[in-house]
């Protein structure tokens, strides 16, 4: 019997952990997964990890240098880097320092957790050097290759796939049950207090205009928690200031997005990746135009999708449907078309009758999601590439585009932020060893770290907005 492959996933937020773990399952169906969280401002809480719907043990929190020491000491077949671009670049240079010549080393995989609508060149060049750079659609793959080829870099690592967590039961119209509208909010889009308050007021207004509908404000995090992006104006606090309060048929909910979509009849968002999850299930999906169609909002990505709409149009009864040509280019295969199939290694069970989303804010237990036939498997090419690399006796040293020759004024700063020297080796004292430390000392350090994070998050969500308002007087 072949030995199970060992896969390490390093993530820096809740959503990237979800992407990394599900990507690992797609790429290496029979594997032993070890999870790591890169220590930083967005390190997720246990509640956030439980909400993303990935069944795995609690990941170990590490620094970049500690992770490099781990993969240098322990043998892993595949390493999935579910990180922001700068952190990916740091790990790639650290890996190059570990294996400066052809050697038996892990296959390095990276990509994006969702819609790529900003910092395309910067983010891609920071990911160059991985063995596979996954693109979530044909559209993305073409753009990625164009960037690499435009600077004369090897584009062979770019591999077309799809979002690994697309799936779930196909949409069934509400029928006799209550019509459910899900407003999927985002931590930083829009970013101003006035714009966020406006969108919340419109969602509450939609509930008032349609008392027979249920409007769920799907939140990403609780106050004090952080996600991939900073949230200075949490909707929970804005909801406290809604004139007259939220109507009885409008409430805030947490939970796994897949489970919330199980009961949705309309998904509304500004530019969340949840729109692609919804469209994959053929749920009517609206990408809001109320604040304009702007690059800063990310909703420009949905031009041609057939989903752009305003709250006024939704109030009037519009239920937007995705354009098939646009969906195909984005790697989305709605219900009725062949699907990507379940993420390898997931427990999959048939759904019973569709039920409404969560009844109140609170943790949601992850549940299985059904998928359709898998005549078209968007991960087949990526799996074949990984299998070919694993079969090689030795792999060449990672070769990122950014070096001390191509980016001497940029690269050292990126590496220094992760306590790496310009040559990719850890700075003195960067990889702390806990060997010989007492349990009390380790627990004390953990509590101090959590307290420091709490102060930082309080500053972002409470102090910074206050100072900004004082500056506008």
Short mmCIF file of N, CA and C in Angstrom, two decimals, residues 215-342:
data_model
loop_
_atom_site.label_atom_id
_atom_site.label_comp_id
_atom_site.label_asym_id
_atom_site.label_seq_id
_atom_site.Cartn_x
_atom_site.Cartn_y
_atom_site.Cartn_z
N UNK A 215 -34.10 38.65 6.21
CA UNK A 215 -32.84 39.25 5.75
C UNK A 215 -31.76 38.95 6.78
N UNK A 216 -30.73 38.23 6.35
CA UNK A 216 -29.62 37.86 7.23
C UNK A 216 -28.40 38.69 6.87
N UNK A 217 -27.84 39.38 7.86
CA UNK A 217 -26.58 40.11 7.66
C UNK A 217 -25.47 39.15 8.05
N UNK A 218 -24.81 38.56 7.05
CA UNK A 218 -23.79 37.53 7.31
C UNK A 218 -22.46 38.21 7.63
N UNK A 219 -22.03 38.06 8.89
CA UNK A 219 -20.82 38.71 9.39
C UNK A 219 -19.61 37.79 9.27
N UNK A 220 -18.45 38.39 9.09
CA UNK A 220 -17.21 37.63 8.98
C UNK A 220 -16.58 37.35 10.34
N UNK A 221 -16.69 38.31 11.27
CA UNK A 221 -15.99 38.14 12.54
C UNK A 221 -16.71 38.91 13.63
N UNK A 222 -16.38 38.59 14.86
CA UNK A 222 -16.91 39.32 16.00
C UNK A 222 -15.98 40.48 16.32
N UNK A 223 -16.49 41.52 17.01
CA UNK A 223 -15.60 42.61 17.40
C UNK A 223 -14.41 42.10 18.19
N UNK A 224 -13.23 42.56 17.82
CA UNK A 224 -12.01 42.08 18.48
C UNK A 224 -11.31 41.00 17.69
N UNK A 225 -12.02 40.37 16.74
CA UNK A 225 -11.40 39.38 15.87
C UNK A 225 -11.00 40.06 14.57
N UNK A 226 -9.97 39.52 13.93
CA UNK A 226 -9.56 40.06 12.64
C UNK A 226 -9.56 38.96 11.60
N UNK A 227 -9.76 39.38 10.35
CA UNK A 227 -9.71 38.45 9.23
C UNK A 227 -8.58 38.89 8.31
N UNK A 228 -8.65 38.49 7.04
CA UNK A 228 -7.61 38.85 6.09
C UNK A 228 -7.42 40.35 6.02
N UNK A 229 -8.52 41.10 6.10
CA UNK A 229 -8.48 42.56 6.03
C UNK A 229 -8.92 43.16 7.35
N UNK A 230 -8.37 44.35 7.66
CA UNK A 230 -8.74 45.05 8.89
C UNK A 230 -10.18 45.56 8.80
N UNK A 231 -10.91 45.45 9.90
CA UNK A 231 -12.28 45.95 9.95
C UNK A 231 -12.36 47.03 11.02
N UNK A 232 -12.33 48.28 10.59
CA UNK A 232 -12.37 49.39 11.53
C UNK A 232 -13.79 49.73 11.96
N UNK A 233 -14.77 49.39 11.14
CA UNK A 233 -16.16 49.74 11.42
C UNK A 233 -17.02 48.49 11.41
N UNK A 234 -17.02 47.71 12.50
CA UNK A 234 -17.80 46.47 12.53
C UNK A 234 -19.30 46.74 12.39
N UNK A 235 -19.97 45.92 11.61
CA UNK A 235 -21.41 46.08 11.42
C UNK A 235 -22.18 45.88 12.72
N UNK A 236 -21.63 45.09 13.64
CA UNK A 236 -22.33 44.87 14.91
C UNK A 236 -22.55 46.20 15.63
N UNK A 237 -21.54 47.07 15.60
CA UNK A 237 -21.66 48.36 16.28
C UNK A 237 -22.54 49.32 15.48
N UNK A 238 -22.46 49.24 14.17
CA UNK A 238 -23.31 50.09 13.34
C UNK A 238 -24.78 49.71 13.52
N UNK A 239 -25.05 48.43 13.73
CA UNK A 239 -26.43 47.97 13.89
C UNK A 239 -27.07 48.57 15.14
N UNK A 240 -26.26 48.87 16.13
CA UNK A 240 -26.78 49.47 17.36
C UNK A 240 -27.31 50.88 17.12
N UNK A 241 -26.89 51.48 15.99
CA UNK A 241 -27.27 52.87 15.70
C UNK A 241 -28.31 52.99 14.59
N UNK A 242 -28.80 51.86 14.10
CA UNK A 242 -29.84 51.90 13.06
C UNK A 242 -31.10 52.54 13.64
N UNK A 243 -31.66 53.52 12.93
CA UNK A 243 -32.85 54.23 13.41
C UNK A 243 -34.01 53.25 13.62
N UNK A 244 -34.49 53.21 14.83
CA UNK A 244 -35.59 52.30 15.15
C UNK A 244 -35.17 50.87 15.37
N UNK A 245 -33.87 50.60 15.23
CA UNK A 245 -33.37 49.24 15.39
C UNK A 245 -33.65 48.38 14.18
N UNK A 246 -33.02 47.22 14.13
CA UNK A 246 -33.26 46.30 13.02
C UNK A 246 -34.66 45.71 13.15
N UNK A 247 -35.41 45.58 12.03
CA UNK A 247 -36.74 44.96 12.11
C UNK A 247 -36.64 43.50 12.53
N UNK A 248 -37.74 42.95 12.94
CA UNK A 248 -37.75 41.58 13.47
C UNK A 248 -37.28 40.56 12.45
N UNK A 249 -37.49 40.84 11.16
CA UNK A 249 -37.11 39.89 10.11
C UNK A 249 -35.74 40.20 9.52
N UNK A 250 -34.93 40.95 10.25
CA UNK A 250 -33.56 41.26 9.83
C UNK A 250 -32.64 41.06 11.02
N UNK A 251 -31.64 40.20 10.88
CA UNK A 251 -30.76 39.95 12.02
C UNK A 251 -29.34 39.63 11.57
N UNK A 252 -28.41 39.77 12.51
CA UNK A 252 -27.01 39.47 12.27
C UNK A 252 -26.77 37.99 12.51
N UNK A 253 -26.00 37.35 11.63
CA UNK A 253 -25.68 35.93 11.82
C UNK A 253 -24.20 35.70 11.55
N UNK A 254 -23.68 34.68 12.20
CA UNK A 254 -22.34 34.16 11.92
C UNK A 254 -22.53 32.79 11.27
N UNK A 255 -21.45 32.07 11.10
CA UNK A 255 -21.57 30.71 10.60
C UNK A 255 -20.81 30.48 9.33
N UNK A 256 -20.67 29.20 8.98
CA UNK A 256 -20.02 28.80 7.75
C UNK A 256 -20.83 29.27 6.55
N UNK A 257 -20.17 29.93 5.59
CA UNK A 257 -20.88 30.50 4.45
C UNK A 257 -21.67 29.44 3.68
N UNK A 258 -21.10 28.26 3.52
CA UNK A 258 -21.80 27.20 2.80
C UNK A 258 -23.12 26.85 3.45
N UNK A 259 -23.15 26.81 4.78
CA UNK A 259 -24.37 26.48 5.50
C UNK A 259 -25.38 27.62 5.42
N UNK A 260 -24.91 28.85 5.47
CA UNK A 260 -25.82 29.99 5.34
C UNK A 260 -26.45 30.00 3.95
N UNK A 261 -25.66 29.68 2.92
CA UNK A 261 -26.20 29.64 1.56
C UNK A 261 -27.20 28.51 1.35
N UNK A 262 -27.15 27.50 2.20
CA UNK A 262 -28.13 26.40 2.08
C UNK A 262 -29.56 26.91 2.12
N UNK A 263 -29.80 28.01 2.84
CA UNK A 263 -31.16 28.52 2.96
C UNK A 263 -31.40 29.81 2.21
N UNK A 264 -30.45 30.22 1.35
CA UNK A 264 -30.55 31.53 0.70
C UNK A 264 -31.35 31.47 -0.59
N UNK A 265 -32.13 32.53 -0.83
CA UNK A 265 -32.85 32.70 -2.11
C UNK A 265 -32.29 33.88 -2.89
N UNK A 266 -31.46 34.70 -2.23
CA UNK A 266 -30.79 35.82 -2.87
C UNK A 266 -29.56 36.16 -2.05
N UNK A 267 -28.41 36.22 -2.70
CA UNK A 267 -27.16 36.62 -2.06
C UNK A 267 -26.84 38.03 -2.53
N UNK A 268 -26.59 38.93 -1.59
CA UNK A 268 -26.27 40.32 -1.90
C UNK A 268 -24.91 40.63 -1.30
N UNK A 269 -24.04 41.29 -2.07
CA UNK A 269 -22.72 41.66 -1.56
C UNK A 269 -22.18 42.82 -2.38
N UNK A 270 -21.08 43.39 -1.91
CA UNK A 270 -20.39 44.41 -2.69
C UNK A 270 -19.42 43.75 -3.66
N UNK A 271 -18.58 42.85 -3.14
CA UNK A 271 -17.65 42.14 -4.03
C UNK A 271 -17.07 40.89 -3.39
N UNK A 272 -17.76 40.32 -2.43
CA UNK A 272 -17.25 39.15 -1.72
C UNK A 272 -17.13 37.93 -2.63
N UNK A 273 -16.15 37.09 -2.34
CA UNK A 273 -16.02 35.81 -3.04
C UNK A 273 -17.25 34.94 -2.82
N UNK A 274 -18.03 35.25 -1.79
CA UNK A 274 -19.28 34.53 -1.56
C UNK A 274 -20.19 34.60 -2.78
N UNK A 275 -20.04 35.65 -3.60
CA UNK A 275 -20.85 35.74 -4.83
C UNK A 275 -20.56 34.57 -5.76
N UNK A 276 -19.29 34.17 -5.85
CA UNK A 276 -18.94 33.04 -6.71
C UNK A 276 -19.48 31.73 -6.13
N UNK A 277 -19.44 31.59 -4.80
CA UNK A 277 -20.01 30.40 -4.17
C UNK A 277 -21.51 30.32 -4.45
N UNK A 278 -22.17 31.47 -4.37
CA UNK A 278 -23.61 31.53 -4.61
C UNK A 278 -23.93 31.20 -6.07
N UNK A 279 -23.20 31.82 -7.00
CA UNK A 279 -23.45 31.58 -8.42
C UNK A 279 -23.20 30.13 -8.79
N UNK A 280 -22.21 29.50 -8.15
CA UNK A 280 -21.93 28.09 -8.41
C UNK A 280 -23.14 27.22 -8.10
N UNK A 281 -23.94 27.66 -7.14
CA UNK A 281 -25.12 26.90 -6.74
C UNK A 281 -26.39 27.40 -7.42
N UNK A 282 -26.24 28.34 -8.38
CA UNK A 282 -27.36 28.92 -9.13
C UNK A 282 -28.33 29.71 -8.25
N UNK A 283 -27.82 30.25 -7.14
CA UNK A 283 -28.62 31.13 -6.29
C UNK A 283 -28.62 32.52 -6.91
N UNK A 284 -29.76 33.19 -7.05
CA UNK A 284 -29.76 34.57 -7.53
C UNK A 284 -28.77 35.41 -6.72
N UNK A 285 -27.95 36.19 -7.41
CA UNK A 285 -26.83 36.88 -6.77
C UNK A 285 -26.75 38.32 -7.26
N UNK A 286 -26.68 39.25 -6.31
CA UNK A 286 -26.60 40.68 -6.63
C UNK A 286 -25.30 41.26 -6.13
N UNK A 287 -24.56 41.91 -7.02
CA UNK A 287 -23.35 42.65 -6.66
C UNK A 287 -23.73 44.13 -6.69
N UNK A 288 -23.68 44.78 -5.55
CA UNK A 288 -24.27 46.11 -5.39
C UNK A 288 -23.53 47.20 -6.16
N UNK A 289 -24.33 48.08 -6.74
CA UNK A 289 -23.80 49.24 -7.48
C UNK A 289 -24.11 50.55 -6.75
N UNK A 290 -24.74 50.48 -5.60
CA UNK A 290 -25.18 51.69 -4.89
C UNK A 290 -24.05 52.69 -4.69
N UNK A 291 -22.86 52.22 -4.41
CA UNK A 291 -21.72 53.10 -4.13
C UNK A 291 -20.84 53.28 -5.36
N UNK A 292 -21.38 52.94 -6.52
CA UNK A 292 -20.63 53.03 -7.76
C UNK A 292 -19.96 51.71 -8.10
N UNK A 293 -19.50 51.62 -9.34
CA UNK A 293 -18.72 50.44 -9.77
C UNK A 293 -17.28 50.91 -9.86
N UNK A 294 -16.49 50.55 -8.85
CA UNK A 294 -15.16 51.14 -8.69
C UNK A 294 -14.14 50.08 -8.34
N UNK A 295 -12.91 50.30 -8.80
CA UNK A 295 -11.82 49.38 -8.48
C UNK A 295 -11.62 49.27 -6.97
N UNK A 296 -11.78 50.38 -6.26
CA UNK A 296 -11.57 50.36 -4.81
C UNK A 296 -12.56 49.44 -4.11
N UNK A 297 -13.73 49.24 -4.70
CA UNK A 297 -14.74 48.37 -4.11
C UNK A 297 -14.60 46.93 -4.59
N UNK A 298 -13.94 46.73 -5.71
CA UNK A 298 -13.79 45.38 -6.25
C UNK A 298 -14.96 44.90 -7.07
N UNK A 299 -16.06 45.66 -7.11
CA UNK A 299 -17.22 45.18 -7.87
C UNK A 299 -17.03 45.33 -9.38
N UNK A 300 -15.98 46.05 -9.79
CA UNK A 300 -15.68 46.12 -11.22
C UNK A 300 -15.33 44.74 -11.78
N UNK A 301 -14.87 43.84 -10.89
CA UNK A 301 -14.54 42.48 -11.32
C UNK A 301 -15.76 41.78 -11.93
N UNK A 302 -16.97 42.22 -11.55
CA UNK A 302 -18.19 41.55 -11.97
C UNK A 302 -18.83 42.19 -13.20
N UNK A 303 -18.10 43.05 -13.89
CA UNK A 303 -18.60 43.61 -15.14
C UNK A 303 -18.87 42.46 -16.12
N UNK A 304 -20.05 42.44 -16.71
CA UNK A 304 -20.42 41.38 -17.64
C UNK A 304 -21.02 40.16 -16.98
N UNK A 305 -21.09 40.17 -15.64
CA UNK A 305 -21.58 38.98 -14.93
C UNK A 305 -23.10 38.86 -14.98
N UNK A 306 -23.79 39.98 -15.23
CA UNK A 306 -25.25 39.97 -15.16
C UNK A 306 -25.77 40.14 -13.75
N UNK A 307 -24.87 40.38 -12.78
CA UNK A 307 -25.27 40.42 -11.37
C UNK A 307 -25.26 41.82 -10.78
N UNK A 308 -24.78 42.82 -11.51
CA UNK A 308 -24.71 44.17 -10.96
C UNK A 308 -26.12 44.72 -10.77
N UNK A 309 -26.41 45.21 -9.57
CA UNK A 309 -27.75 45.68 -9.25
C UNK A 309 -27.67 46.60 -8.02
N UNK A 310 -28.72 47.40 -7.83
CA UNK A 310 -28.79 48.29 -6.67
C UNK A 310 -29.86 47.79 -5.71
N UNK A 311 -29.84 48.32 -4.49
CA UNK A 311 -30.87 47.97 -3.53
C UNK A 311 -32.25 48.38 -4.04
N UNK A 312 -32.34 49.53 -4.77
CA UNK A 312 -33.63 49.93 -5.32
C UNK A 312 -34.20 48.85 -6.23
N UNK A 313 -33.33 48.28 -7.07
CA UNK A 313 -33.79 47.23 -7.99
C UNK A 313 -34.17 45.96 -7.24
N UNK A 314 -33.42 45.65 -6.20
CA UNK A 314 -33.75 44.46 -5.40
C UNK A 314 -35.05 44.68 -4.64
N UNK A 315 -35.24 45.90 -4.13
CA UNK A 315 -36.51 46.21 -3.45
C UNK A 315 -37.69 46.01 -4.39
N UNK A 316 -37.46 46.29 -5.68
CA UNK A 316 -38.53 46.17 -6.68
C UNK A 316 -38.75 44.73 -7.14
N UNK A 317 -37.94 43.81 -6.65
CA UNK A 317 -38.16 42.39 -6.96
C UNK A 317 -37.16 41.74 -7.89
N UNK A 318 -36.10 42.46 -8.31
CA UNK A 318 -35.11 41.88 -9.22
C UNK A 318 -34.38 40.72 -8.56
N UNK A 319 -34.20 39.63 -9.31
CA UNK A 319 -33.40 38.48 -8.86
C UNK A 319 -32.37 38.20 -9.96
N UNK A 320 -31.18 38.80 -9.86
CA UNK A 320 -30.19 38.68 -10.94
C UNK A 320 -29.70 37.25 -11.13
N UNK A 321 -29.43 36.91 -12.40
CA UNK A 321 -28.87 35.61 -12.74
C UNK A 321 -27.54 35.82 -13.46
N UNK A 322 -26.57 34.96 -13.20
CA UNK A 322 -25.25 35.09 -13.79
C UNK A 322 -25.23 34.80 -15.29
N UNK A 323 -24.38 35.51 -16.01
CA UNK A 323 -24.20 35.29 -17.45
C UNK A 323 -23.36 34.03 -17.66
N UNK A 324 -23.82 33.06 -18.42
CA UNK A 324 -23.09 31.78 -18.57
C UNK A 324 -21.68 31.94 -19.11
N UNK A 325 -21.48 32.85 -20.08
CA UNK A 325 -20.15 33.03 -20.65
C UNK A 325 -19.19 33.59 -19.60
N UNK A 326 -19.66 34.59 -18.86
CA UNK A 326 -18.82 35.18 -17.81
C UNK A 326 -18.51 34.14 -16.74
N UNK A 327 -19.49 33.37 -16.33
CA UNK A 327 -19.28 32.36 -15.30
C UNK A 327 -18.24 31.33 -15.73
N UNK A 328 -18.31 30.90 -16.98
CA UNK A 328 -17.35 29.90 -17.47
C UNK A 328 -15.93 30.45 -17.43
N UNK A 329 -15.76 31.72 -17.79
CA UNK A 329 -14.42 32.32 -17.77
C UNK A 329 -13.89 32.46 -16.34
N UNK A 330 -14.81 32.54 -15.37
CA UNK A 330 -14.41 32.71 -13.96
C UNK A 330 -14.26 31.37 -13.24
N UNK A 331 -14.40 30.26 -13.95
CA UNK A 331 -14.24 28.96 -13.31
C UNK A 331 -15.42 28.54 -12.49
N UNK A 332 -16.59 29.15 -12.72
CA UNK A 332 -17.79 28.82 -11.97
C UNK A 332 -18.70 27.98 -12.86
N UNK A 333 -19.09 26.82 -12.37
CA UNK A 333 -19.95 25.92 -13.13
C UNK A 333 -21.24 25.75 -12.34
N UNK A 334 -22.27 26.53 -12.70
CA UNK A 334 -23.50 26.51 -11.91
C UNK A 334 -24.19 25.15 -11.90
N UNK A 335 -25.11 25.00 -10.95
CA UNK A 335 -25.93 23.78 -10.89
C UNK A 335 -26.62 23.58 -12.22
N UNK A 336 -26.57 22.35 -12.71
CA UNK A 336 -27.11 22.05 -14.03
C UNK A 336 -25.99 21.78 -15.01
N UNK A 337 -24.81 22.42 -14.74
CA UNK A 337 -23.60 22.08 -15.49
C UNK A 337 -22.84 21.06 -14.66
N UNK A 338 -21.82 20.44 -15.27
CA UNK A 338 -21.03 19.49 -14.49
C UNK A 338 -20.22 20.25 -13.48
N UNK A 339 -20.02 19.65 -12.33
CA UNK A 339 -19.37 20.31 -11.21
C UNK A 339 -17.97 19.78 -11.00
N UNK A 340 -17.26 20.49 -10.13
CA UNK A 340 -15.88 20.11 -9.86
C UNK A 340 -15.78 18.90 -8.95
N UNK A 341 -16.89 18.50 -8.34
CA UNK A 341 -16.85 17.35 -7.45
C UNK A 341 -16.38 17.74 -6.08
N UNK A 342 -16.48 16.86 -5.09
CA UNK A 342 -16.12 17.20 -3.73
C UNK A 342 -14.63 17.33 -3.57
#
